[in-house]
């Protein structure tokens, strides 16, 4: 039996092939693919897209990067991509980036400053349009300002020298949700469950908790510190059970609050009948905990959109923008559903 005839591989379609098939210039093909800089009549754009589909045309991204100096991609580095807050942030960033014709690359620093620095260094060398960084703190080992890539810092509590930055109004949001416990429900002892990081500036959940209690002449001495995750919240909740039980707990994140809820339930306590629990963040996790959590909700979609816009528009270094949170009332504080 003879050998089967050899079929040469099909040549990949080029932009010129698309232009010929659609009856337009290669410049018009480029305008359709890139969404500009010039507009294209809808009927012409439809012909170009039909030709692209028929020919199975795939743009040469490497060549485009060499020509334009960018891969039309944005990097996002977060401490923990499994955290619902950062997962929701990433989705919102991806949606806004797509509006600008950019794709998104997400990297997880594992809350390790050295790994974070290596990730930023690696992304900076890949011709990205910029990097959004939810940093673990002041960068260790390397000075991130030395990397030749636009950068905006996320989830910050104030201006950062050398960087554009944005974040929520931590203090005001925390003060609002803690104040609700006192003013609406008459609770006089509110414990704080927060992370181990510090020091904290004038804009932080801890500062907001303290200011709300100080303003009402209440004691703010009960603070339990734990890692910023569910297990940390669970450990903090168990620690609270060993002492004098407060009227309520303010958790500095939804993940901490969920861990606290489990510890309290296992301890035989009813929430909110025996003890109220509120938190800061307002992720989808807070909507599906039991009971549902009263929260200071961060405007994730608004912040993510502003971060992408600021990155691509060149927000000045040292500039800072704060975003108001919303007080969302649910079951865990004692309000009726």
CSV table of N, CA and C in Angstrom, one decimal, residues 64-165:
chain,number,residue,atom,x,y,z
A,64,UNK,N,2.4,43.0,16.4
A,64,UNK,CA,1.7,44.2,16.9
A,64,UNK,C,2.4,44.9,18.0
A,65,UNK,N,2.9,44.0,19.0
A,65,UNK,CA,3.6,44.6,20.2
A,65,UNK,C,4.8,45.3,19.8
A,66,UNK,N,5.6,44.7,18.8
A,66,UNK,CA,6.8,45.3,18.3
A,66,UNK,C,6.5,46.6,17.6
A,67,UNK,N,5.4,46.7,16.9
A,67,UNK,CA,5.0,47.9,16.1
A,67,UNK,C,4.5,49.0,17.0
A,68,UNK,N,3.7,48.6,18.0
A,68,UNK,CA,3.0,49.7,18.8
A,68,UNK,C,3.7,49.9,20.1
A,69,UNK,N,4.6,49.0,20.5
A,69,UNK,CA,5.2,49.1,21.8
A,69,UNK,C,4.4,48.6,23.0
A,70,UNK,N,3.3,47.9,22.7
A,70,UNK,CA,2.4,47.4,23.8
A,70,UNK,C,1.7,46.2,23.3
A,71,UNK,N,1.4,45.2,24.2
A,71,UNK,CA,0.6,44.0,23.8
A,71,UNK,C,-0.9,44.3,24.0
A,72,UNK,N,-1.3,45.5,24.3
A,72,UNK,CA,-2.7,45.8,24.6
A,72,UNK,C,-3.2,44.9,25.7
A,73,UNK,N,-2.4,44.7,26.7
A,73,UNK,CA,-2.8,43.9,27.9
A,73,UNK,C,-2.5,44.7,29.2
A,74,UNK,N,-3.3,44.4,30.2
A,74,UNK,CA,-3.1,45.1,31.5
A,74,UNK,C,-2.8,43.9,32.5
A,75,UNK,N,-1.8,44.2,33.4
A,75,UNK,CA,-1.5,43.2,34.4
A,75,UNK,C,-2.2,43.6,35.7
A,76,UNK,N,-2.7,42.6,36.5
A,76,UNK,CA,-3.3,42.9,37.8
A,76,UNK,C,-2.6,41.9,38.8
A,77,UNK,N,-2.0,42.5,39.8
A,77,UNK,CA,-1.3,41.7,40.8
A,77,UNK,C,-2.1,41.9,42.1
A,78,UNK,N,-2.5,40.8,42.7
A,78,UNK,CA,-3.3,40.8,44.0
A,78,UNK,C,-2.7,39.9,45.0
A,79,UNK,N,-2.9,40.1,46.3
A,79,UNK,CA,-2.3,39.3,47.3
A,79,UNK,C,-2.9,37.8,47.3
A,80,UNK,N,-4.2,37.7,47.0
A,80,UNK,CA,-4.9,36.4,47.1
A,80,UNK,C,-6.0,36.4,46.1
A,81,UNK,N,-5.9,35.8,45.0
A,81,UNK,CA,-6.9,35.7,43.9
A,81,UNK,C,-8.1,34.9,44.3
A,82,UNK,N,-8.0,34.1,45.4
A,82,UNK,CA,-9.1,33.3,45.8
A,82,UNK,C,-10.0,34.1,46.8
A,83,UNK,N,-9.6,35.3,47.2
A,83,UNK,CA,-10.4,36.1,48.1
A,83,UNK,C,-11.5,36.7,47.2
A,84,UNK,N,-12.8,36.6,47.6
A,84,UNK,CA,-13.9,37.0,46.8
A,84,UNK,C,-13.7,38.5,46.4
A,85,UNK,N,-13.2,39.3,47.3
A,85,UNK,CA,-13.0,40.8,47.0
A,85,UNK,C,-12.1,40.9,45.8
A,86,UNK,N,-11.0,40.3,45.8
A,86,UNK,CA,-10.1,40.4,44.6
A,86,UNK,C,-10.6,39.7,43.4
A,87,UNK,N,-11.3,38.6,43.6
A,87,UNK,CA,-11.9,37.9,42.4
A,87,UNK,C,-12.9,38.8,41.7
A,88,UNK,N,-13.7,39.5,42.5
A,88,UNK,CA,-14.7,40.4,41.9
A,88,UNK,C,-14.1,41.6,41.3
A,89,UNK,N,-13.0,42.1,42.0
A,89,UNK,CA,-12.2,43.2,41.4
A,89,UNK,C,-11.6,42.8,40.1
A,90,UNK,N,-11.1,41.6,40.0
A,90,UNK,CA,-10.5,41.2,38.7
A,90,UNK,C,-11.5,41.1,37.6
A,91,UNK,N,-12.7,40.6,37.9
A,91,UNK,CA,-13.8,40.6,36.8
A,91,UNK,C,-14.1,42.0,36.4
A,92,UNK,N,-14.3,42.9,37.3
A,92,UNK,CA,-14.6,44.3,37.0
A,92,UNK,C,-13.5,45.0,36.2
A,93,UNK,N,-12.2,44.7,36.5
A,93,UNK,CA,-11.1,45.2,35.8
A,93,UNK,C,-11.1,44.7,34.4
A,94,UNK,N,-11.4,43.4,34.2
A,94,UNK,CA,-11.4,42.8,32.9
A,94,UNK,C,-12.5,43.4,32.0
A,95,UNK,N,-13.6,43.6,32.6
A,95,UNK,CA,-14.7,44.2,31.8
A,95,UNK,C,-14.3,45.7,31.3
A,96,UNK,N,-13.7,46.4,32.2
A,96,UNK,CA,-13.4,47.8,31.8
A,96,UNK,C,-12.2,47.8,30.9
A,97,UNK,N,-11.3,46.9,31.0
A,97,UNK,CA,-10.2,46.8,30.1
A,97,UNK,C,-10.6,46.5,28.7
A,98,UNK,N,-11.6,45.6,28.6
A,98,UNK,CA,-12.2,45.2,27.3
A,98,UNK,C,-12.8,46.4,26.6
A,99,UNK,N,-13.4,47.3,27.3
A,99,UNK,CA,-13.9,48.6,26.7
A,99,UNK,C,-12.8,49.3,26.0
A,100,UNK,N,-11.6,49.3,26.6
A,100,UNK,CA,-10.4,50.0,26.0
A,100,UNK,C,-9.7,49.1,25.0
A,101,UNK,N,-10.2,47.9,24.7
A,101,UNK,CA,-9.6,47.0,23.7
A,101,UNK,C,-8.4,46.3,24.3
A,102,UNK,N,-8.4,46.1,25.6
A,102,UNK,CA,-7.2,45.5,26.3
A,102,UNK,C,-7.7,44.1,27.0
A,103,UNK,N,-6.8,43.2,27.1
A,103,UNK,CA,-7.0,42.0,27.8
A,103,UNK,C,-6.4,42.1,29.2
A,104,UNK,N,-6.6,41.1,30.0
A,104,UNK,CA,-6.1,41.2,31.4
A,104,UNK,C,-5.3,39.9,31.7
A,105,UNK,N,-4.2,40.2,32.4
A,105,UNK,CA,-3.4,39.1,33.0
A,105,UNK,C,-3.4,39.2,34.5
A,106,UNK,N,-3.8,38.2,35.2
A,106,UNK,CA,-3.9,38.3,36.7
A,106,UNK,C,-2.8,37.4,37.3
A,107,UNK,N,-2.1,38.0,38.3
A,107,UNK,CA,-1.0,37.3,39.0
A,107,UNK,C,-1.3,37.3,40.5
A,108,UNK,N,-0.9,36.3,41.2
A,108,UNK,CA,-1.2,36.2,42.6
A,108,UNK,C,0.1,36.2,43.4
A,109,UNK,N,0.3,37.3,44.3
A,109,UNK,CA,1.5,37.4,45.0
A,109,UNK,C,1.6,36.5,46.2
A,110,UNK,N,0.5,35.9,46.6
A,110,UNK,CA,0.5,35.1,47.8
A,110,UNK,C,0.8,35.9,49.1
A,111,UNK,N,0.5,37.2,49.0
A,111,UNK,CA,0.8,38.1,50.2
A,111,UNK,C,2.3,38.2,50.5
A,112,UNK,N,3.1,37.9,49.6
A,112,UNK,CA,4.6,37.9,49.8
A,112,UNK,C,5.2,39.1,49.1
A,113,UNK,N,5.8,40.0,49.8
A,113,UNK,CA,6.3,41.2,49.1
A,113,UNK,C,7.4,40.9,48.1
A,114,UNK,N,8.3,39.9,48.4
A,114,UNK,CA,9.3,39.6,47.4
A,114,UNK,C,8.8,39.0,46.1
A,115,UNK,N,7.8,38.1,46.3
A,115,UNK,CA,7.2,37.5,45.1
A,115,UNK,C,6.4,38.6,44.3
A,116,UNK,N,5.8,39.5,45.0
A,116,UNK,CA,5.1,40.6,44.4
A,116,UNK,C,6.1,41.4,43.5
A,117,UNK,N,7.2,41.7,44.1
A,117,UNK,CA,8.2,42.5,43.3
A,117,UNK,C,8.7,41.7,42.1
A,118,UNK,N,8.9,40.4,42.2
A,118,UNK,CA,9.3,39.6,41.0
A,118,UNK,C,8.2,39.6,40.0
A,119,UNK,N,6.9,39.5,40.4
A,119,UNK,CA,5.8,39.5,39.4
A,119,UNK,C,5.8,40.8,38.7
A,120,UNK,N,5.9,41.9,39.4
A,120,UNK,CA,5.8,43.2,38.7
A,120,UNK,C,7.0,43.4,37.7
A,121,UNK,N,8.2,42.9,38.2
A,121,UNK,CA,9.3,43.0,37.3
A,121,UNK,C,9.1,42.2,36.0
A,122,UNK,N,8.5,41.0,36.2
A,122,UNK,CA,8.3,40.1,35.0
A,122,UNK,C,7.2,40.7,34.1
A,123,UNK,N,6.2,41.3,34.7
A,123,UNK,CA,5.1,41.9,33.8
A,123,UNK,C,5.6,43.1,33.1
A,124,UNK,N,6.5,43.9,33.8
A,124,UNK,CA,7.0,45.1,33.2
A,124,UNK,C,7.8,44.8,31.9
A,125,UNK,N,8.4,43.6,31.9
A,125,UNK,CA,9.2,43.3,30.7
A,125,UNK,C,8.4,42.7,29.6
A,126,UNK,N,7.1,42.6,29.7
A,126,UNK,CA,6.3,42.0,28.7
A,126,UNK,C,5.5,43.0,27.9
A,127,UNK,N,5.9,44.2,27.9
A,127,UNK,CA,5.3,45.2,27.0
A,127,UNK,C,3.8,45.4,27.4
A,128,UNK,N,3.4,45.3,28.6
A,128,UNK,CA,2.1,45.6,29.0
A,128,UNK,C,1.8,47.1,29.0
A,129,UNK,N,0.5,47.4,28.8
A,129,UNK,CA,0.1,48.8,28.8
A,129,UNK,C,0.2,49.4,30.2
A,130,UNK,N,0.2,48.5,31.3
A,130,UNK,CA,0.4,49.0,32.6
A,130,UNK,C,0.1,47.9,33.6
A,131,UNK,N,0.3,48.1,34.9
A,131,UNK,CA,0.0,47.2,35.9
A,131,UNK,C,-0.8,47.8,37.0
A,132,UNK,N,-1.9,47.1,37.4
A,132,UNK,CA,-2.6,47.5,38.6
A,132,UNK,C,-2.2,46.6,39.7
A,133,UNK,N,-1.8,47.2,40.9
A,133,UNK,CA,-1.2,46.5,41.9
A,133,UNK,C,-1.9,46.7,43.3
A,134,UNK,N,-2.4,45.6,43.8
A,134,UNK,CA,-3.0,45.6,45.2
A,134,UNK,C,-1.8,45.1,46.0
A,135,UNK,N,-0.9,46.0,46.4
A,135,UNK,CA,0.3,45.7,47.0
A,135,UNK,C,0.1,45.2,48.5
A,136,UNK,N,1.1,44.3,48.9
A,136,UNK,CA,1.1,43.8,50.3
A,136,UNK,C,1.5,44.8,51.3
A,137,UNK,N,2.0,45.9,50.8
A,137,UNK,CA,2.6,47.0,51.7
A,137,UNK,C,3.7,47.7,51.0
A,138,UNK,N,4.6,48.3,51.7
A,138,UNK,CA,5.7,48.9,51.1
A,138,UNK,C,6.6,47.8,50.4
A,139,UNK,N,6.9,47.9,49.1
A,139,UNK,CA,7.6,46.9,48.4
A,139,UNK,C,9.0,46.6,49.1
A,140,UNK,N,9.2,45.3,49.2
A,140,UNK,CA,10.5,44.8,49.8
A,140,UNK,C,11.5,44.4,48.8
A,141,UNK,N,12.7,44.6,49.0
A,141,UNK,CA,13.8,44.1,48.1
A,141,UNK,C,14.0,45.0,46.9
A,142,UNK,N,13.0,45.4,46.2
A,142,UNK,CA,13.1,46.2,45.0
A,142,UNK,C,12.3,47.5,45.1
A,143,UNK,N,12.7,48.5,44.4
A,143,UNK,CA,11.9,49.7,44.3
A,143,UNK,C,11.1,49.7,43.1
A,144,UNK,N,9.8,49.6,43.3
A,144,UNK,CA,8.9,49.4,42.1
A,144,UNK,C,8.8,50.6,41.2
A,145,UNK,N,9.3,51.7,41.7
A,145,UNK,CA,9.3,52.9,40.8
A,145,UNK,C,10.3,52.8,39.7
A,146,UNK,N,11.3,51.8,39.8
A,146,UNK,CA,12.3,51.7,38.8
A,146,UNK,C,11.9,51.0,37.6
A,147,UNK,N,10.7,50.3,37.6
A,147,UNK,CA,10.2,49.5,36.5
A,147,UNK,C,9.6,50.4,35.5
A,148,UNK,N,9.9,50.2,34.2
A,148,UNK,CA,9.4,51.1,33.2
A,148,UNK,C,8.1,50.6,32.7
A,149,UNK,N,7.1,50.8,33.6
A,149,UNK,CA,5.7,50.4,33.2
A,149,UNK,C,4.8,51.3,34.0
A,150,UNK,N,3.7,51.8,33.4
A,150,UNK,CA,2.7,52.6,34.2
A,150,UNK,C,2.1,51.7,35.3
A,151,UNK,N,1.8,52.3,36.4
A,151,UNK,CA,1.3,51.5,37.5
A,151,UNK,C,0.3,52.4,38.4
A,152,UNK,N,-0.7,51.7,38.8
A,152,UNK,CA,-1.7,52.3,39.7
A,152,UNK,C,-1.9,51.3,40.9
A,153,UNK,N,-1.8,51.8,42.1
A,153,UNK,CA,-1.9,51.0,43.3
A,153,UNK,C,-3.4,51.0,43.7
A,154,UNK,N,-3.9,49.8,44.1
A,154,UNK,CA,-5.3,49.6,44.4
A,154,UNK,C,-5.4,49.4,45.9
A,155,UNK,N,-6.7,49.7,46.4
A,155,UNK,CA,-7.0,49.4,47.8
A,155,UNK,C,-6.1,50.1,48.8
A,156,UNK,N,-5.7,51.3,48.5
A,156,UNK,CA,-4.8,52.0,49.3
A,156,UNK,C,-5.6,52.9,50.3
A,157,UNK,N,-5.0,53.3,51.4
A,157,UNK,CA,-5.7,54.1,52.4
A,157,UNK,C,-5.3,55.6,52.2
A,158,UNK,N,-4.5,55.9,51.3
A,158,UNK,CA,-4.1,57.3,51.1
A,158,UNK,C,-3.0,57.5,50.0
A,159,UNK,N,-2.5,58.7,49.7
A,159,UNK,CA,-1.5,58.9,48.7
A,159,UNK,C,-0.2,58.1,49.0
A,160,UNK,N,0.4,57.6,47.9
A,160,UNK,CA,1.7,56.9,48.0
A,160,UNK,C,2.7,57.6,47.2
A,161,UNK,N,3.8,58.1,47.7
A,161,UNK,CA,4.8,58.8,47.0
A,161,UNK,C,5.3,58.0,45.8
A,162,UNK,N,5.3,58.6,44.6
A,162,UNK,CA,5.8,57.9,43.4
A,162,UNK,C,4.8,57.1,42.6
A,163,UNK,N,3.6,57.0,43.2
A,163,UNK,CA,2.6,56.2,42.5
A,163,UNK,C,1.2,56.9,42.5
A,164,UNK,N,0.5,56.6,41.4
A,164,UNK,CA,-1.0,56.9,41.4
A,164,UNK,C,-1.7,55.8,42.3
A,165,UNK,N,-2.7,56.2,43.0
A,165,UNK,CA,-3.3,55.2,43.9
A,165,UNK,C,-4.8,55.6,44.1
